[in-house]
PDB file of C-alpha atoms in Angstrom:
ATOM      1  CA  UNK X   5      30.526 103.337 189.184  1.00  0.00           C
ATOM      2  CA  UNK X   6      26.730 102.397 188.656  1.00  0.00           C
ATOM      3  CA  UNK X   7      24.988 103.654 185.582  1.00  0.00           C
ATOM      4  CA  UNK X   8      23.186 106.580 187.095  1.00  0.00           C
ATOM      5  CA  UNK X   9      26.304 108.287 188.575  1.00  0.00           C
ATOM      6  CA  UNK X  10      28.492 107.919 185.057  1.00  0.00           C
ATOM      7  CA  UNK X  11      24.842 109.326 183.753  1.00  0.00           C
ATOM      8  CA  UNK X  12      24.827 112.170 186.053  1.00  0.00           C
ATOM      9  CA  UNK X  13      28.542 113.210 185.737  1.00  0.00           C
ATOM     10  CA  UNK X  14      28.061 113.567 181.933  1.00  0.00           C
ATOM     11  CA  UNK X  15      25.073 115.055 182.323  1.00  0.00           C
ATOM     12  CA  UNK X  16      26.896 117.859 184.518  1.00  0.00           C
ATOM     13  CA  UNK X  17      29.986 118.027 182.286  1.00  0.00           C
ATOM     14  CA  UNK X  18      27.224 118.788 179.688  1.00  0.00           C
ATOM     15  CA  UNK X  19      25.917 121.630 181.093  1.00  0.00           C
ATOM     16  CA  UNK X  20      29.190 123.108 181.559  1.00  0.00           C
ATOM     17  CA  UNK X  21      29.721 123.395 178.300  1.00  0.00           C
ATOM     18  CA  UNK X  22      27.173 124.719 177.453  1.00  0.00           C
ATOM     19  CA  UNK X  23      27.085 127.281 179.733  1.00  0.00           C
ATOM     20  CA  UNK X  24      30.371 127.961 178.312  1.00  0.00           C
ATOM     21  CA  UNK X  25      29.377 128.309 175.001  1.00  0.00           C
ATOM     22  CA  UNK X  26      26.329 130.633 175.387  1.00  0.00           C
ATOM     23  CA  UNK X  27      28.026 132.833 177.602  1.00  0.00           C
ATOM     24  CA  UNK X  28      27.631 136.311 176.414  1.00  0.00           C
ATOM     25  CA  UNK X  29      30.910 138.019 176.987  1.00  0.00           C
ATOM     26  CA  UNK X  30      31.615 141.394 177.167  1.00  0.00           C
ATOM     27  CA  UNK X  31      32.032 143.782 173.275  1.00  0.00           C
ATOM     28  CA  UNK X  32      35.229 143.654 171.526  1.00  0.00           C
ATOM     29  CA  UNK X  33      37.167 146.426 169.799  1.00  0.00           C
ATOM     30  CA  UNK X  34      35.821 145.418 166.235  1.00  0.00           C
ATOM     31  CA  UNK X  35      38.721 145.843 163.931  1.00  0.00           C
ATOM     32  CA  UNK X  36      39.484 146.911 159.549  1.00  0.00           C
ATOM     33  CA  UNK X  37      40.721 144.894 157.745  1.00  0.00           C
ATOM     34  CA  UNK X  38      43.432 146.502 154.685  1.00  0.00           C
ATOM     35  CA  UNK X  39      40.133 147.508 152.428  1.00  0.00           C
ATOM     36  CA  UNK X  40      38.357 149.343 154.990  1.00  0.00           C
ATOM     37  CA  UNK X  41      35.214 146.438 156.330  1.00  0.00           C
ATOM     38  CA  UNK X  42      35.703 145.297 159.671  1.00  0.00           C
ATOM     39  CA  UNK X  43      36.991 142.237 158.998  1.00  0.00           C
ATOM     40  CA  UNK X  44      40.486 140.064 159.752  1.00  0.00           C
ATOM     41  CA  UNK X  45      43.272 141.201 157.524  1.00  0.00           C
ATOM     42  CA  UNK X  46      42.394 141.067 153.964  1.00  0.00           C
ATOM     43  CA  UNK X  47      39.230 139.213 154.213  1.00  0.00           C
ATOM     44  CA  UNK X  48      35.832 140.702 155.611  1.00  0.00           C
ATOM     45  CA  UNK X  49      33.546 139.458 158.752  1.00  0.00           C
ATOM     46  CA  UNK X  50      30.414 139.733 160.252  1.00  0.00           C
ATOM     47  CA  UNK X  51      31.263 142.107 162.344  1.00  0.00           C
ATOM     48  CA  UNK X  52      30.610 145.822 162.933  1.00  0.00           C
ATOM     49  CA  UNK X  53      32.379 148.381 164.320  1.00  0.00           C
ATOM     50  CA  UNK X  54      29.881 149.940 167.325  1.00  0.00           C
ATOM     51  CA  UNK X  55      26.950 152.719 165.847  1.00  0.00           C
ATOM     52  CA  UNK X  56      28.342 155.903 164.981  1.00  0.00           C
ATOM     53  CA  UNK X  57      31.716 155.425 164.809  1.00  0.00           C
ATOM     54  CA  UNK X  58      33.495 157.027 162.424  1.00  0.00           C
ATOM     55  CA  UNK X  59      36.869 155.808 160.546  1.00  0.00           C
ATOM     56  CA  UNK X  60      39.900 156.822 157.965  1.00  0.00           C
ATOM     57  CA  UNK X  61      42.521 154.167 157.430  1.00  0.00           C
ATOM     58  CA  UNK X  62      45.525 153.550 155.366  1.00  0.00           C
ATOM     59  CA  UNK X  63      46.141 149.369 154.200  1.00  0.00           C
ATOM     60  CA  UNK X  64      49.028 148.009 152.465  1.00  0.00           C
ATOM     61  CA  UNK X  65      48.822 144.383 150.907  1.00  0.00           C
ATOM     62  CA  UNK X  66      50.561 143.989 147.863  1.00  0.00           C
ATOM     63  CA  UNK X  67      50.412 145.322 145.286  1.00  0.00           C
ATOM     64  CA  UNK X  68      47.070 147.109 146.857  1.00  0.00           C
ATOM     65  CA  UNK X  69      47.684 150.195 148.775  1.00  0.00           C
ATOM     66  CA  UNK X  70      45.090 151.743 149.539  1.00  0.00           C
ATOM     67  CA  UNK X  71      43.225 154.341 151.558  1.00  0.00           C
ATOM     68  CA  UNK X  72      39.918 154.447 152.966  1.00  0.00           C
ATOM     69  CA  UNK X  73      36.947 155.338 155.513  1.00  0.00           C
ATOM     70  CA  UNK X  74      34.358 153.858 157.278  1.00  0.00           C
ATOM     71  CA  UNK X  75      30.302 155.096 159.549  1.00  0.00           C
ATOM     72  CA  UNK X  76      28.583 152.619 160.907  1.00  0.00           C
ATOM     73  CA  UNK X  77      24.761 153.062 161.293  1.00  0.00           C
ATOM     74  CA  UNK X  78      21.326 152.497 161.782  1.00  0.00           C
ATOM     75  CA  UNK X  79      23.592 150.283 163.985  1.00  0.00           C
ATOM     76  CA  UNK X  80      23.698 146.653 161.521  1.00  0.00           C
ATOM     77  CA  UNK X  81      24.883 148.488 158.820  1.00  0.00           C
ATOM     78  CA  UNK X  82      28.695 149.137 158.075  1.00  0.00           C
ATOM     79  CA  UNK X  83      29.643 151.503 154.809  1.00  0.00           C
ATOM     80  CA  UNK X  84      32.556 151.972 153.307  1.00  0.00           C
ATOM     81  CA  UNK X  85      34.553 153.820 150.723  1.00  0.00           C
ATOM     82  CA  UNK X  86      38.252 152.998 149.028  1.00  0.00           C
ATOM     83  CA  UNK X  87      41.184 155.124 147.225  1.00  0.00           C
ATOM     84  CA  UNK X  88      42.837 151.732 145.767  1.00  0.00           C
ATOM     85  CA  UNK X  89      46.268 152.063 143.625  1.00  0.00           C
ATOM     86  CA  UNK X  90      47.417 149.056 141.361  1.00  0.00           C
ATOM     87  CA  UNK X  91      51.026 149.342 141.559  1.00  0.00           C
ATOM     88  CA  UNK X  92      52.976 149.241 138.157  1.00  0.00           C
ATOM     89  CA  UNK X  93      50.209 148.900 136.141  1.00  0.00           C
ATOM     90  CA  UNK X  94      49.510 152.233 134.103  1.00  0.00           C
ATOM     91  CA  UNK X  95      46.586 154.533 134.886  1.00  0.00           C
ATOM     92  CA  UNK X  96      46.773 154.867 130.840  1.00  0.00           C
ATOM     93  CA  UNK X  97      47.313 152.946 127.974  1.00  0.00           C
ATOM     94  CA  UNK X  98      51.188 153.406 126.649  1.00  0.00           C
ATOM     95  CA  UNK X  99      51.481 156.775 128.965  1.00  0.00           C
ATOM     96  CA  UNK X 100      54.234 157.935 129.210  1.00  0.00           C
ATOM     97  CA  UNK X 101      56.500 158.797 132.985  1.00  0.00           C
ATOM     98  CA  UNK X 102      55.624 161.689 134.162  1.00  0.00           C
ATOM     99  CA  UNK X 103      51.664 161.221 133.587  1.00  0.00           C
ATOM    100  CA  UNK X 104      48.527 160.519 135.258  1.00  0.00           C
ATOM    101  CA  UNK X 105      51.155 156.859 136.993  1.00  0.00           C
ATOM    102  CA  UNK X 106      49.362 153.901 138.793  1.00  0.00           C
ATOM    103  CA  UNK X 107      45.770 152.681 137.999  1.00  0.00           C
ATOM    104  CA  UNK X 108      44.164 153.972 140.501  1.00  0.00           C
ATOM    105  CA  UNK X 109      40.217 153.169 141.308  1.00  0.00           C
ATOM    106  CA  UNK X 110      37.357 154.162 143.888  1.00  0.00           C
ATOM    107  CA  UNK X 111      35.007 151.794 145.142  1.00  0.00           C
ATOM    108  CA  UNK X 112      32.059 151.260 147.694  1.00  0.00           C
ATOM    109  CA  UNK X 113      30.891 148.862 150.183  1.00  0.00           C
ATOM    110  CA  UNK X 114      28.060 148.031 151.970  1.00  0.00           C
ATOM    111  CA  UNK X 115      27.452 145.039 154.881  1.00  0.00           C
ATOM    112  CA  UNK X 116      24.253 144.704 156.392  1.00  0.00           C
ATOM    113  CA  UNK X 117      24.254 142.141 160.103  1.00  0.00           C
ATOM    114  CA  UNK X 118      20.995 140.539 159.224  1.00  0.00           C
ATOM    115  CA  UNK X 119      21.208 138.154 162.735  1.00  0.00           C
ATOM    116  CA  UNK X 120      23.012 139.486 165.843  1.00  0.00           C
ATOM    117  CA  UNK X 121      24.860 136.662 168.007  1.00  0.00           C
ATOM    118  CA  UNK X 122      23.588 135.768 171.220  1.00  0.00           C
ATOM    119  CA  UNK X 123      23.462 132.298 173.094  1.00  0.00           C
ATOM    120  CA  UNK X 124      24.025 129.226 170.260  1.00  0.00           C
ATOM    121  CA  UNK X 125      24.064 131.448 167.610  1.00  0.00           C
ATOM    122  CA  UNK X 126      26.083 133.489 165.932  1.00  0.00           C
ATOM    123  CA  UNK X 127      26.354 136.824 163.738  1.00  0.00           C
ATOM    124  CA  UNK X 128      24.905 136.855 160.763  1.00  0.00           C
ATOM    125  CA  UNK X 129      25.654 139.968 158.142  1.00  0.00           C
ATOM    126  CA  UNK X 130      25.829 139.847 153.525  1.00  0.00           C
ATOM    127  CA  UNK X 131      28.161 141.839 152.050  1.00  0.00           C
ATOM    128  CA  UNK X 132      28.216 143.746 148.737  1.00  0.00           C
ATOM    129  CA  UNK X 133      31.997 145.322 147.968  1.00  0.00           C
ATOM    130  CA  UNK X 134      33.033 147.791 145.044  1.00  0.00           C
ATOM    131  CA  UNK X 135      29.103 148.539 144.944  1.00  0.00           C
ATOM    132  CA  UNK X 136      29.179 150.704 141.997  1.00  0.00           C
ATOM    133  CA  UNK X 137      31.099 152.539 139.570  1.00  0.00           C
ATOM    134  CA  UNK X 138      33.927 150.580 137.675  1.00  0.00           C
ATOM    135  CA  UNK X 139      33.162 147.484 140.323  1.00  0.00           C
ATOM    136  CA  UNK X 140      36.098 145.546 138.626  1.00  0.00           C
ATOM    137  CA  UNK X 141      36.766 145.053 142.521  1.00  0.00           C
ATOM    138  CA  UNK X 142      33.288 143.474 143.198  1.00  0.00           C
ATOM    139  CA  UNK X 143      32.208 140.879 145.241  1.00  0.00           C
ATOM    140  CA  UNK X 144      29.254 139.751 147.617  1.00  0.00           C
ATOM    141  CA  UNK X 145      29.513 137.247 150.740  1.00  0.00           C
ATOM    142  CA  UNK X 146      27.741 136.256 152.905  1.00  0.00           C
ATOM    143  CA  UNK X 147      29.778 135.397 156.742  1.00  0.00           C
ATOM    144  CA  UNK X 148      29.095 134.450 159.816  1.00  0.00           C
ATOM    145  CA  UNK X 149      30.901 135.187 163.580  1.00  0.00           C
ATOM    146  CA  UNK X 150      30.650 133.233 166.895  1.00  0.00           C
ATOM    147  CA  UNK X 151      32.587 134.489 170.097  1.00  0.00           C
ATOM    148  CA  UNK X 152      33.834 130.844 172.265  1.00  0.00           C
ATOM    149  CA  UNK X 153      35.825 132.590 174.859  1.00  0.00           C
ATOM    150  CA  UNK X 154      38.537 134.654 174.157  1.00  0.00           C
ATOM    151  CA  UNK X 155      38.652 133.999 170.403  1.00  0.00           C
ATOM    152  CA  UNK X 156      36.527 134.903 167.345  1.00  0.00           C
ATOM    153  CA  UNK X 157      35.397 132.722 164.983  1.00  0.00           C
ATOM    154  CA  UNK X 158      35.126 133.349 160.751  1.00  0.00           C
ATOM    155  CA  UNK X 159      33.478 131.381 158.759  1.00  0.00           C
ATOM    156  CA  UNK X 160      31.916 132.925 154.983  1.00  0.00           C
ATOM    157  CA  UNK X 161      31.179 132.415 151.311  1.00  0.00           C
ATOM    158  CA  UNK X 162      31.839 134.497 148.731  1.00  0.00           C
ATOM    159  CA  UNK X 163      30.998 134.839 144.451  1.00  0.00           C
ATOM    160  CA  UNK X 164      32.884 136.788 141.806  1.00  0.00           C
ATOM    161  CA  UNK X 165      35.952 138.621 143.254  1.00  0.00           C
ATOM    162  CA  UNK X 166      36.344 136.124 146.579  1.00  0.00           C
ATOM    163  CA  UNK X 167      36.071 133.137 145.229  1.00  0.00           C
ATOM    164  CA  UNK X 168      34.639 130.296 148.052  1.00  0.00           C
ATOM    165  CA  UNK X 169      34.770 128.995 151.071  1.00  0.00           C
ATOM    166  CA  UNK X 170      37.354 132.549 153.274  1.00  0.00           C
ATOM    167  CA  UNK X 171      36.974 132.244 157.104  1.00  0.00           C
ATOM    168  CA  UNK X 172      39.490 132.397 159.783  1.00  0.00           C
ATOM    169  CA  UNK X 173      39.413 133.540 164.268  1.00  0.00           C
ATOM    170  CA  UNK X 174      40.489 136.297 165.858  1.00  0.00           C
ATOM    171  CA  UNK X 175      42.268 135.953 169.335  1.00  0.00           C
ATOM    172  CA  UNK X 176      42.274 138.478 172.359  1.00  0.00           C
ATOM    173  CA  UNK X 177      43.626 137.578 175.523  1.00  0.00           C
ATOM    174  CA  UNK X 178      42.354 138.694 178.373  1.00  0.00           C
ATOM    175  CA  UNK X 179      45.733 139.599 179.980  1.00  0.00           C
ATOM    176  CA  UNK X 180      46.552 141.706 176.939  1.00  0.00           C
ATOM    177  CA  UNK X 181      43.488 143.498 176.237  1.00  0.00           C
ATOM    178  CA  UNK X 182      44.969 145.233 173.565  1.00  0.00           C
ATOM    179  CA  UNK X 183      46.397 143.143 171.808  1.00  0.00           C
ATOM    180  CA  UNK X 184      45.122 140.516 169.353  1.00  0.00           C
ATOM    181  CA  UNK X 185      46.010 138.245 167.170  1.00  0.00           C
ATOM    182  CA  UNK X 186      45.188 137.528 163.689  1.00  0.00           C
ATOM    183  CA  UNK X 187      44.152 134.350 161.472  1.00  0.00           C
ATOM    184  CA  UNK X 188      43.104 134.243 157.675  1.00  0.00           C
ATOM    185  CA  UNK X 189      42.357 132.175 154.627  1.00  0.00           C
ATOM    186  CA  UNK X 190      42.156 134.629 152.148  1.00  0.00           C
ATOM    187  CA  UNK X 191      39.254 133.765 149.754  1.00  0.00           C
ATOM    188  CA  UNK X 192      39.775 136.607 147.183  1.00  0.00           C
ATOM    189  CA  UNK X 193      41.448 135.461 143.515  1.00  0.00           C
ATOM    190  CA  UNK X 194      43.609 138.049 142.982  1.00  0.00           C
ATOM    191  CA  UNK X 195      44.056 136.764 139.257  1.00  0.00           C
ATOM    192  CA  UNK X 196      40.620 138.604 137.818  1.00  0.00           C
ATOM    193  CA  UNK X 197      42.259 141.325 138.839  1.00  0.00           C
ATOM    194  CA  UNK X 198      42.709 144.327 136.783  1.00  0.00           C
ATOM    195  CA  UNK X 199      46.323 144.707 135.538  1.00  0.00           C
ATOM    196  CA  UNK X 200      47.548 141.190 137.667  1.00  0.00           C
ATOM    197  CA  UNK X 201      50.669 140.674 135.089  1.00  0.00           C
ATOM    198  CA  UNK X 202      51.154 143.724 135.334  1.00  0.00           C
ATOM    199  CA  UNK X 203      51.208 144.537 139.358  1.00  0.00           C
ATOM    200  CA  UNK X 204      51.989 141.346 140.510  1.00  0.00           C
ATOM    201  CA  UNK X 205      48.862 139.886 141.183  1.00  0.00           C
ATOM    202  CA  UNK X 206      48.670 137.287 138.893  1.00  0.00           C
ATOM    203  CA  UNK X 207      50.788 134.813 140.460  1.00  0.00           C
ATOM    204  CA  UNK X 208      49.354 135.547 144.320  1.00  0.00           C
ATOM    205  CA  UNK X 209      47.397 132.953 144.998  1.00  0.00           C
ATOM    206  CA  UNK X 210      44.786 131.860 147.653  1.00  0.00           C
ATOM    207  CA  UNK X 211      46.335 131.635 151.096  1.00  0.00           C
ATOM    208  CA  UNK X 212      46.258 132.225 154.547  1.00  0.00           C
ATOM    209  CA  UNK X 213      47.939 134.913 156.597  1.00  0.00           C
ATOM    210  CA  UNK X 214      48.172 135.999 160.011  1.00  0.00           C
ATOM    211  CA  UNK X 215      48.557 139.130 161.837  1.00  0.00           C
ATOM    212  CA  UNK X 216      49.567 140.743 164.979  1.00  0.00           C
ATOM    213  CA  UNK X 217      47.283 144.266 166.300  1.00  0.00           C
ATOM    214  CA  UNK X 218      47.540 146.405 169.024  1.00  0.00           C
ATOM    215  CA  UNK X 219      44.971 149.403 169.965  1.00  0.00           C
ATOM    216  CA  UNK X 220      45.529 152.883 171.476  1.00  0.00           C
ATOM    217  CA  UNK X 221      42.496 155.187 172.493  1.00  0.00           C
ATOM    218  CA  UNK X 222      40.691 155.272 168.938  1.00  0.00           C
ATOM    219  CA  UNK X 223      44.085 154.120 167.099  1.00  0.00           C
ATOM    220  CA  UNK X 224      45.094 150.731 165.682  1.00  0.00           C
ATOM    221  CA  UNK X 225      47.226 149.319 163.603  1.00  0.00           C
ATOM    222  CA  UNK X 226      48.230 145.660 162.379  1.00  0.00           C
ATOM    223  CA  UNK X 227      51.448 144.100 160.645  1.00  0.00           C
ATOM    224  CA  UNK X 228      50.330 140.662 158.973  1.00  0.00           C
ATOM    225  CA  UNK X 229      52.206 137.943 157.061  1.00  0.00           C
ATOM    226  CA  UNK X 230      49.842 136.880 154.280  1.00  0.00           C
ATOM    227  CA  UNK X 231      49.682 135.241 150.592  1.00  0.00           C
ATOM    228  CA  UNK X 232      53.903 135.242 151.380  1.00  0.00           C
ATOM    229  CA  UNK X 233      53.886 139.155 151.659  1.00  0.00           C
ATOM    230  CA  UNK X 234      53.378 141.575 154.316  1.00  0.00           C
ATOM    231  CA  UNK X 235      50.620 143.890 154.691  1.00  0.00           C
ATOM    232  CA  UNK X 236      49.655 146.788 157.295  1.00  0.00           C
ATOM    233  CA  UNK X 237      46.495 148.613 157.776  1.00  0.00           C
ATOM    234  CA  UNK X 238      46.433 151.357 160.496  1.00  0.00           C
ATOM    235  CA  UNK X 239      42.936 153.750 161.223  1.00  0.00           C
ATOM    236  CA  UNK X 240      41.879 155.929 163.266  1.00  0.00           C
ATOM    237  CA  UNK X 241      38.128 155.481 165.144  1.00  0.00           C
ATOM    238  CA  UNK X 242      36.091 158.226 166.135  1.00  0.00           C
ATOM    239  CA  UNK X 243      32.971 157.644 168.447  1.00  0.00           C
ATOM    240  CA  UNK X 244      30.159 159.857 167.100  1.00  0.00           C
ATOM    241  CA  UNK X 245      28.053 158.886 169.768  1.00  0.00           C
ATOM    242  CA  UNK X 246      30.456 159.597 172.384  1.00  0.00           C
ATOM    243  CA  UNK X 247      29.177 162.450 175.328  1.00  0.00           C
ATOM    244  CA  UNK X 248      31.813 165.045 173.176  1.00  0.00           C
ATOM    245  CA  UNK X 249      30.704 164.826 170.320  1.00  0.00           C
ATOM    246  CA  UNK X 250      26.529 165.262 171.001  1.00  0.00           C
ATOM    247  CA  UNK X 251      26.107 168.854 169.897  1.00  0.00           C
ATOM    248  CA  UNK X 252      24.626 170.819 173.443  1.00  0.00           C
TER     249      UNK X 252
END
């Protein structure tokens, strides 16, 4: 085989790979994490829900049952609020049975998309958790996402409660459009959480997790196994910008 033919074949292959990587795929439903921010299982990603989406949901990743709501606007800004219970950690020191119960905390989170995905460029976002209030679950992060075919890859870095590098992937096969499969590396430093010794969070280490999701209309549910414990999430996403919700 002559060198010119060999070079021509490799150029064709390189162009094919470039075309595949730069292909702009149709938009996917962007799923929420157990905290309410758009993400994987527990960790956030660089995605946000479509502009004008209002969500109401419940997440559970022991020892944290969480009620949350979120809204996307402007359209790169996502704001969310959550009410978290810390299991087995008393709300007040020395309380007796029948009083306030477990410790509970309100938190407000935000995420802003700096760069939207296009061609070779990934989507890039910055975010913060527990922005105001007690700030006992505070974290800051920068994260990027890139779609390649049926896979959406996440890679980020956080500080405070999100301690270091995190990431994962969401796989949404074309033949199962309502299903998705998720894997992540959870980088939360659970040992710094309030009442970590009583709640059991102190024994939870950073680690991988896997989950499966199903979306039916406005409803999405996820079942996962992460940090050697089960987790679950369910929420309703209301498209406020849809025709039915626009005032006449």
